[in-house]
Amino acid sequence: EIIKDLLQGKKLYSLKDLNLLLDRLKMKRLIAQDVSSRRFFDLLQNRLGLKTYSVSSEKINKVRYSLYPDINIYDFVSTFEKQGFFSMTTALNIQRLSNQKDNFVFFSKELSLKNYSQNNLLSQKDIDQAYQKEYRFTRSIASYEDKHIINLTPKNTNRFEVIEYDGYAVSSVHRAFVEMIMNVQYFKNFDTVIKIFEPLKDKLDPKRVFDVIRSFDPIYPYYQLVGFSLDRVGFDKKNLVLFKEHVTDLRFYTEKNKHEYSFDNYWNIYY
């Protein structure tokens, strides 16, 4: 019973966690010193009903163990990476702000902090060529029950606007907005993202959205794209002056490979 109580202090364990627990139990003289890891695992399964949760794909291979019978996919995925967090529509869904794309679980861990060189000036030709190419998608995906887990590795922002909600680390609505505009390839199109956020207009603070973009320190002119996006969500232009001040001479795009684009002169955006 003491071992069971100790185990229930945490929802999910990795195999490394269980081996560390075994060492602790031996130090406390709560289990025989000659019990092997394999024997300990068998005892947990047979006498305490330890359950196994696993997922396997080319890039994602995770196994976790629990005594709890009500482990959901968010509990499971949240243990994949230290400092990881749920992002994009998954963050919105956990916060009960949306129920969109709930068969996909977006989970992010930021890249380590690096010195990003932005010495090369971006030209219109660079942008035009980049937006004629196909989108790149992460290969870190896996199927789990009826869901698809998608692991993303965004640029390091020191987890700016990552908040705690219901025990999970999630992108705030402000960060999720920027994430989805910057990763529109994971959604049907740009208009789909706008429609998701139209009912959430009152939850968005343009200044905090602006700060999220600044934290990413983007090479591309995302200030004008996000300003345009907030305009489309329904914000008055007078509330988007911060973004307007950062509109460049470069013409940017809402998404790649549209058959036909319209052009917004105010924001310098093809849409």
mmCIF file of C-alpha atoms in Angstrom:
data_model
loop_
_atom_site.group_PDB
_atom_site.id
_atom_site.type_symbol
_atom_site.label_atom_id
_atom_site.label_comp_id
_atom_site.label_asym_id
_atom_site.label_seq_id
_atom_site.Cartn_x
_atom_site.Cartn_y
_atom_site.Cartn_z
ATOM 1 C CA GLU A 1 0.000 0.000 0.000
ATOM 2 C CA ILE A 2 2.894 2.380 0.724
ATOM 3 C CA ILE A 3 4.383 1.667 -2.707
ATOM 4 C CA LYS A 4 0.983 2.192 -4.310
ATOM 5 C CA ASP A 5 0.577 5.541 -2.525
ATOM 6 C CA LEU A 6 4.026 6.623 -3.708
ATOM 7 C CA LEU A 7 3.227 5.628 -7.282
ATOM 8 C CA GLN A 8 -0.045 7.537 -7.263
ATOM 9 C CA GLY A 9 1.835 10.729 -6.485
ATOM 10 C CA LYS A 10 2.477 11.055 -10.212
ATOM 11 C CA LYS A 11 0.148 10.301 -13.115
ATOM 12 C CA LEU A 12 2.607 8.911 -15.650
ATOM 13 C CA TYR A 13 6.061 7.353 -15.470
ATOM 14 C CA SER A 14 8.756 6.582 -18.000
ATOM 15 C CA LEU A 15 10.819 3.409 -17.590
ATOM 16 C CA LYS A 16 13.653 5.592 -16.260
ATOM 17 C CA ASP A 17 11.251 7.036 -13.663
ATOM 18 C CA LEU A 18 10.283 3.536 -12.510
ATOM 19 C CA ASN A 19 13.929 2.499 -12.144
ATOM 20 C CA LEU A 20 14.596 5.626 -10.053
ATOM 21 C CA LEU A 21 11.559 4.776 -7.924
ATOM 22 C CA LEU A 22 12.890 1.252 -7.415
ATOM 23 C CA ASP A 23 16.197 2.697 -6.173
ATOM 24 C CA ARG A 24 14.296 4.949 -3.746
ATOM 25 C CA LEU A 25 12.251 1.996 -2.448
ATOM 26 C CA LYS A 26 15.410 -0.017 -1.845
ATOM 27 C CA MET A 27 17.000 2.886 0.037
ATOM 28 C CA LYS A 28 13.876 3.117 2.219
ATOM 29 C CA ARG A 29 13.928 -0.662 2.751
ATOM 30 C CA LEU A 30 10.413 -0.944 1.323
ATOM 31 C CA ILE A 31 11.397 -3.661 -1.162
ATOM 32 C CA ALA A 32 13.946 -6.452 -1.170
ATOM 33 C CA GLN A 33 17.435 -5.385 -2.285
ATOM 34 C CA ASP A 34 17.699 -8.176 -4.855
ATOM 35 C CA VAL A 35 14.510 -7.230 -6.778
ATOM 36 C CA SER A 36 15.491 -6.556 -10.395
ATOM 37 C CA SER A 37 13.961 -3.894 -12.622
ATOM 38 C CA ARG A 38 12.188 -6.613 -14.600
ATOM 39 C CA ARG A 39 10.802 -8.240 -11.456
ATOM 40 C CA PHE A 40 9.707 -4.850 -10.095
ATOM 41 C CA PHE A 41 7.895 -4.068 -13.318
ATOM 42 C CA ASP A 42 6.123 -7.462 -13.241
ATOM 43 C CA LEU A 43 5.024 -6.865 -9.655
ATOM 44 C CA LEU A 44 3.621 -3.442 -10.542
ATOM 45 C CA GLN A 45 1.682 -4.931 -13.448
ATOM 46 C CA ASN A 46 0.359 -8.020 -11.695
ATOM 47 C CA ARG A 47 -0.283 -6.714 -8.175
ATOM 48 C CA LEU A 48 -1.046 -3.016 -8.719
ATOM 49 C CA GLY A 49 -2.497 -3.096 -12.238
ATOM 50 C CA LEU A 50 0.119 -0.837 -13.851
ATOM 51 C CA LYS A 51 -1.045 0.087 -17.359
ATOM 52 C CA THR A 52 1.097 0.813 -20.414
ATOM 53 C CA TYR A 53 0.521 3.669 -22.880
ATOM 54 C CA SER A 54 2.650 3.764 -26.012
ATOM 55 C CA VAL A 55 2.954 5.350 -29.425
ATOM 56 C CA SER A 56 5.413 4.519 -32.180
ATOM 57 C CA SER A 57 6.258 6.064 -35.532
ATOM 58 C CA GLU A 58 9.349 6.945 -37.566
ATOM 59 C CA LYS A 59 10.140 9.958 -35.361
ATOM 60 C CA ILE A 60 8.043 9.520 -32.208
ATOM 61 C CA ASN A 61 8.512 6.563 -29.884
ATOM 62 C CA LYS A 62 7.171 7.003 -26.372
ATOM 63 C CA VAL A 63 6.104 4.558 -23.643
ATOM 64 C CA ARG A 64 4.569 5.617 -20.343
ATOM 65 C CA TYR A 65 3.107 3.744 -17.366
ATOM 66 C CA SER A 66 0.348 4.612 -14.927
ATOM 67 C CA LEU A 67 -1.866 3.287 -12.161
ATOM 68 C CA TYR A 68 -4.592 5.749 -13.142
ATOM 69 C CA PRO A 69 -7.403 4.370 -15.341
ATOM 70 C CA ASP A 70 -8.449 7.755 -16.786
ATOM 71 C CA ILE A 71 -5.301 8.823 -18.657
ATOM 72 C CA ASN A 72 -6.243 10.900 -21.700
ATOM 73 C CA ILE A 73 -4.145 11.836 -24.724
ATOM 74 C CA TYR A 74 -3.231 15.236 -23.260
ATOM 75 C CA ASP A 75 -1.914 13.575 -20.084
ATOM 76 C CA PHE A 76 0.127 11.177 -22.222
ATOM 77 C CA VAL A 77 1.555 13.682 -24.719
ATOM 78 C CA SER A 78 2.338 16.284 -22.044
ATOM 79 C CA THR A 79 5.080 13.945 -20.739
ATOM 80 C CA PHE A 80 6.878 13.680 -24.104
ATOM 81 C CA GLU A 81 9.271 16.605 -23.573
ATOM 82 C CA LYS A 82 10.374 18.699 -20.639
ATOM 83 C CA GLN A 83 9.379 22.307 -21.345
ATOM 84 C CA GLY A 84 6.953 21.084 -24.023
ATOM 85 C CA PHE A 85 3.530 22.650 -24.432
ATOM 86 C CA PHE A 86 0.331 22.277 -26.424
ATOM 87 C CA SER A 87 0.061 24.767 -29.267
ATOM 88 C CA MET A 88 -2.200 26.059 -32.059
ATOM 89 C CA THR A 89 -5.756 24.616 -32.106
ATOM 90 C CA THR A 90 -4.921 22.083 -29.390
ATOM 91 C CA ALA A 91 -4.134 24.948 -27.006
ATOM 92 C CA LEU A 92 -7.443 26.611 -27.908
ATOM 93 C CA ASN A 93 -9.371 23.359 -27.460
ATOM 94 C CA ILE A 94 -7.847 22.658 -24.034
ATOM 95 C CA GLN A 95 -8.853 26.182 -22.979
ATOM 96 C CA ARG A 96 -12.380 25.493 -24.288
ATOM 97 C CA LEU A 97 -12.099 28.336 -26.785
ATOM 98 C CA SER A 98 -12.612 26.090 -29.796
ATOM 99 C CA ASN A 99 -13.339 22.542 -30.884
ATOM 100 C CA GLN A 100 -11.590 22.835 -34.236
ATOM 101 C CA LYS A 101 -9.265 20.139 -35.584
ATOM 102 C CA ASP A 102 -9.601 18.186 -32.353
ATOM 103 C CA ASN A 103 -8.373 14.998 -34.053
ATOM 104 C CA PHE A 104 -4.915 16.629 -34.221
ATOM 105 C CA VAL A 105 -2.777 17.156 -31.132
ATOM 106 C CA PHE A 106 -0.164 19.867 -31.685
ATOM 107 C CA PHE A 107 2.676 19.679 -29.175
ATOM 108 C CA SER A 108 5.660 22.023 -29.308
ATOM 109 C CA LYS A 109 9.099 22.227 -27.789
ATOM 110 C CA GLU A 110 11.148 25.281 -28.641
ATOM 111 C CA LEU A 111 14.591 24.929 -30.162
ATOM 112 C CA SER A 112 17.554 25.695 -27.941
ATOM 113 C CA LEU A 113 18.615 29.320 -27.830
ATOM 114 C CA LYS A 114 20.874 30.245 -30.739
ATOM 115 C CA ASN A 115 22.368 33.347 -32.248
ATOM 116 C CA TYR A 116 20.289 33.835 -35.371
ATOM 117 C CA SER A 117 22.063 35.816 -38.072
ATOM 118 C CA GLN A 118 19.846 38.187 -39.998
ATOM 119 C CA ASN A 119 22.612 39.982 -41.869
ATOM 120 C CA ASN A 120 21.279 39.009 -45.271
ATOM 121 C CA LEU A 121 18.708 41.527 -46.394
ATOM 122 C CA LEU A 122 15.445 39.982 -47.494
ATOM 123 C CA SER A 123 14.425 40.919 -51.019
ATOM 124 C CA GLN A 124 11.080 40.789 -52.792
ATOM 125 C CA LYS A 125 12.508 38.113 -55.061
ATOM 126 C CA ASP A 126 13.368 35.974 -52.024
ATOM 127 C CA ILE A 127 9.794 36.212 -50.749
ATOM 128 C CA ASP A 128 8.194 35.569 -54.148
ATOM 129 C CA GLN A 129 10.362 32.510 -54.753
ATOM 130 C CA ALA A 130 9.757 31.128 -51.259
ATOM 131 C CA TYR A 131 5.989 31.465 -51.624
ATOM 132 C CA GLN A 132 5.976 29.630 -54.950
ATOM 133 C CA LYS A 133 7.419 26.537 -53.280
ATOM 134 C CA GLU A 134 5.515 23.739 -51.587
ATOM 135 C CA TYR A 135 4.978 23.851 -47.839
ATOM 136 C CA ARG A 136 7.231 21.827 -45.579
ATOM 137 C CA PHE A 137 5.604 19.660 -42.924
ATOM 138 C CA THR A 138 7.188 18.064 -39.893
ATOM 139 C CA ARG A 139 7.884 14.340 -40.088
ATOM 140 C CA SER A 140 7.467 14.071 -36.313
ATOM 141 C CA ILE A 141 3.942 12.702 -36.420
ATOM 142 C CA ALA A 142 2.263 9.623 -34.977
ATOM 143 C CA SER A 143 -1.200 8.114 -34.760
ATOM 144 C CA TYR A 144 -2.620 7.342 -31.339
ATOM 145 C CA GLU A 145 -6.100 5.835 -31.075
ATOM 146 C CA ASP A 146 -8.219 8.162 -33.254
ATOM 147 C CA LYS A 147 -5.833 11.132 -32.992
ATOM 148 C CA HIS A 148 -2.766 12.374 -34.825
ATOM 149 C CA ILE A 149 0.094 13.716 -32.705
ATOM 150 C CA ILE A 150 2.179 16.429 -34.377
ATOM 151 C CA ASN A 151 5.421 17.499 -32.711
ATOM 152 C CA LEU A 152 6.625 20.980 -33.664
ATOM 153 C CA THR A 153 9.925 22.746 -32.896
ATOM 154 C CA PRO A 154 9.387 26.519 -33.027
ATOM 155 C CA LYS A 155 12.110 29.138 -32.604
ATOM 156 C CA ASN A 156 13.155 29.831 -29.029
ATOM 157 C CA THR A 157 11.147 32.601 -27.327
ATOM 158 C CA ASN A 158 11.763 31.473 -23.737
ATOM 159 C CA ARG A 159 8.197 30.089 -23.932
ATOM 160 C CA PHE A 160 6.696 33.546 -24.312
ATOM 161 C CA GLU A 161 2.904 33.544 -23.713
ATOM 162 C CA VAL A 162 2.906 29.873 -22.707
ATOM 163 C CA ILE A 163 0.467 29.576 -19.817
ATOM 164 C CA GLU A 164 -0.844 26.917 -17.446
ATOM 165 C CA TYR A 165 -4.436 25.779 -17.936
ATOM 166 C CA ASP A 166 -6.102 22.789 -16.223
ATOM 167 C CA GLY A 167 -2.666 21.449 -15.362
ATOM 168 C CA TYR A 168 -1.343 21.634 -18.929
ATOM 169 C CA ALA A 169 1.205 24.023 -20.440
ATOM 170 C CA VAL A 170 -0.499 25.640 -23.445
ATOM 171 C CA SER A 171 -0.048 28.528 -25.838
ATOM 172 C CA SER A 172 -2.186 31.504 -24.853
ATOM 173 C CA VAL A 173 -4.842 32.627 -27.323
ATOM 174 C CA HIS A 174 -2.438 35.401 -28.425
ATOM 175 C CA ARG A 175 0.415 33.001 -29.104
ATOM 176 C CA ALA A 176 -1.892 30.456 -30.756
ATOM 177 C CA PHE A 177 -3.091 33.164 -33.164
ATOM 178 C CA VAL A 178 0.464 33.919 -34.287
ATOM 179 C CA GLU A 179 1.378 30.218 -34.433
ATOM 180 C CA MET A 180 -1.537 29.453 -36.722
ATOM 181 C CA ILE A 181 -0.875 32.424 -39.018
ATOM 182 C CA MET A 182 2.784 31.377 -39.278
ATOM 183 C CA ASN A 183 1.908 27.685 -39.785
ATOM 184 C CA VAL A 184 -1.156 28.002 -41.997
ATOM 185 C CA GLN A 185 -0.104 24.838 -43.887
ATOM 186 C CA TYR A 186 -1.570 22.742 -41.051
ATOM 187 C CA PHE A 187 -5.011 24.175 -41.744
ATOM 188 C CA LYS A 188 -7.124 24.230 -44.873
ATOM 189 C CA ASN A 189 -6.172 27.798 -45.758
ATOM 190 C CA PHE A 190 -5.731 31.290 -44.319
ATOM 191 C CA ASP A 191 -9.493 31.951 -44.264
ATOM 192 C CA THR A 192 -9.986 28.863 -42.087
ATOM 193 C CA VAL A 193 -7.689 30.349 -39.442
ATOM 194 C CA ILE A 194 -9.527 33.682 -39.570
ATOM 195 C CA LYS A 195 -12.905 31.957 -39.118
ATOM 196 C CA ILE A 196 -11.592 30.127 -36.036
ATOM 197 C CA PHE A 197 -10.607 33.435 -34.430
ATOM 198 C CA GLU A 198 -13.570 35.602 -35.433
ATOM 199 C CA PRO A 199 -15.629 34.347 -32.425
ATOM 200 C CA LEU A 200 -12.535 34.908 -30.222
ATOM 201 C CA LYS A 201 -11.998 38.552 -31.137
ATOM 202 C CA ASP A 202 -12.870 39.725 -27.612
ATOM 203 C CA LYS A 203 -10.215 37.364 -26.215
ATOM 204 C CA LEU A 204 -7.427 38.902 -28.315
ATOM 205 C CA ASP A 205 -5.357 41.881 -27.220
ATOM 206 C CA PRO A 206 -3.484 43.311 -30.262
ATOM 207 C CA LYS A 207 -0.615 44.567 -28.078
ATOM 208 C CA ARG A 208 -0.024 41.084 -26.659
ATOM 209 C CA VAL A 209 -0.233 39.585 -30.146
ATOM 210 C CA PHE A 210 2.373 42.151 -31.267
ATOM 211 C CA ASP A 211 4.630 41.118 -28.378
ATOM 212 C CA VAL A 212 4.344 37.470 -29.427
ATOM 213 C CA ILE A 213 5.615 38.292 -32.934
ATOM 214 C CA ARG A 214 8.447 40.336 -31.441
ATOM 215 C CA SER A 215 9.451 37.361 -29.280
ATOM 216 C CA PHE A 216 9.868 35.259 -32.451
ATOM 217 C CA ASP A 217 12.050 37.979 -34.034
ATOM 218 C CA PRO A 218 10.926 36.910 -37.545
ATOM 219 C CA ILE A 219 12.948 37.360 -40.721
ATOM 220 C CA TYR A 220 9.836 37.608 -42.899
ATOM 221 C CA PRO A 221 7.514 40.639 -42.553
ATOM 222 C CA TYR A 222 5.046 38.945 -40.224
ATOM 223 C CA TYR A 223 4.087 42.175 -38.454
ATOM 224 C CA GLN A 224 2.156 43.301 -41.525
ATOM 225 C CA LEU A 225 0.667 39.846 -42.107
ATOM 226 C CA VAL A 226 -0.570 39.569 -38.512
ATOM 227 C CA GLY A 227 -1.871 43.157 -38.655
ATOM 228 C CA PHE A 228 -3.779 42.229 -41.803
ATOM 229 C CA SER A 229 -5.035 39.075 -40.062
ATOM 230 C CA LEU A 230 -6.341 41.002 -37.044
ATOM 231 C CA ASP A 231 -7.994 43.416 -39.482
ATOM 232 C CA ARG A 232 -9.773 40.438 -41.087
ATOM 233 C CA VAL A 233 -10.818 39.101 -37.689
ATOM 234 C CA GLY A 234 -12.656 42.392 -37.145
ATOM 235 C CA PHE A 235 -10.342 44.822 -35.374
ATOM 236 C CA ASP A 236 -10.539 48.489 -36.300
ATOM 237 C CA LYS A 237 -7.389 49.764 -37.997
ATOM 238 C CA LYS A 238 -7.020 52.445 -35.317
ATOM 239 C CA ASN A 239 -6.312 49.618 -32.852
ATOM 240 C CA LEU A 240 -3.637 48.159 -35.117
ATOM 241 C CA VAL A 241 -1.303 51.162 -35.373
ATOM 242 C CA LEU A 242 1.595 49.171 -33.862
ATOM 243 C CA PHE A 243 1.390 46.764 -36.777
ATOM 244 C CA LYS A 244 0.945 49.486 -39.385
ATOM 245 C CA GLU A 245 4.127 51.140 -38.151
ATOM 246 C CA HIS A 246 5.992 47.950 -39.043
ATOM 247 C CA VAL A 247 4.643 47.578 -42.580
ATOM 248 C CA THR A 248 7.632 47.349 -44.936
ATOM 249 C CA ASP A 249 8.018 48.010 -48.637
ATOM 250 C CA LEU A 250 8.088 44.249 -49.127
ATOM 251 C CA ARG A 251 4.888 42.600 -50.328
ATOM 252 C CA PHE A 252 4.047 39.501 -48.288
ATOM 253 C CA TYR A 253 1.562 36.620 -48.622
ATOM 254 C CA THR A 254 -1.113 35.031 -46.453
ATOM 255 C CA GLU A 255 -0.310 31.593 -47.865
ATOM 256 C CA LYS A 256 1.583 29.782 -50.592
ATOM 257 C CA ASN A 257 0.504 28.669 -54.048
ATOM 258 C CA LYS A 258 -2.909 30.269 -54.397
ATOM 259 C CA HIS A 259 -4.108 30.203 -58.018
ATOM 260 C CA GLU A 260 -5.042 33.838 -57.786
ATOM 261 C CA TYR A 261 -4.260 36.573 -55.268
ATOM 262 C CA SER A 262 -5.905 39.861 -54.380
ATOM 263 C CA PHE A 263 -3.738 42.646 -52.976
ATOM 264 C CA ASP A 264 -4.245 44.838 -49.919
ATOM 265 C CA ASN A 265 -2.380 48.138 -50.336
ATOM 266 C CA TYR A 266 -2.783 49.184 -46.705
ATOM 267 C CA TRP A 267 -0.974 46.116 -45.356
ATOM 268 C CA ASN A 268 1.093 45.290 -48.466
ATOM 269 C CA ILE A 269 -0.310 41.760 -48.424
ATOM 270 C CA TYR A 270 -1.309 39.326 -51.170
ATOM 271 C CA TYR A 271 -4.300 37.298 -50.014
#
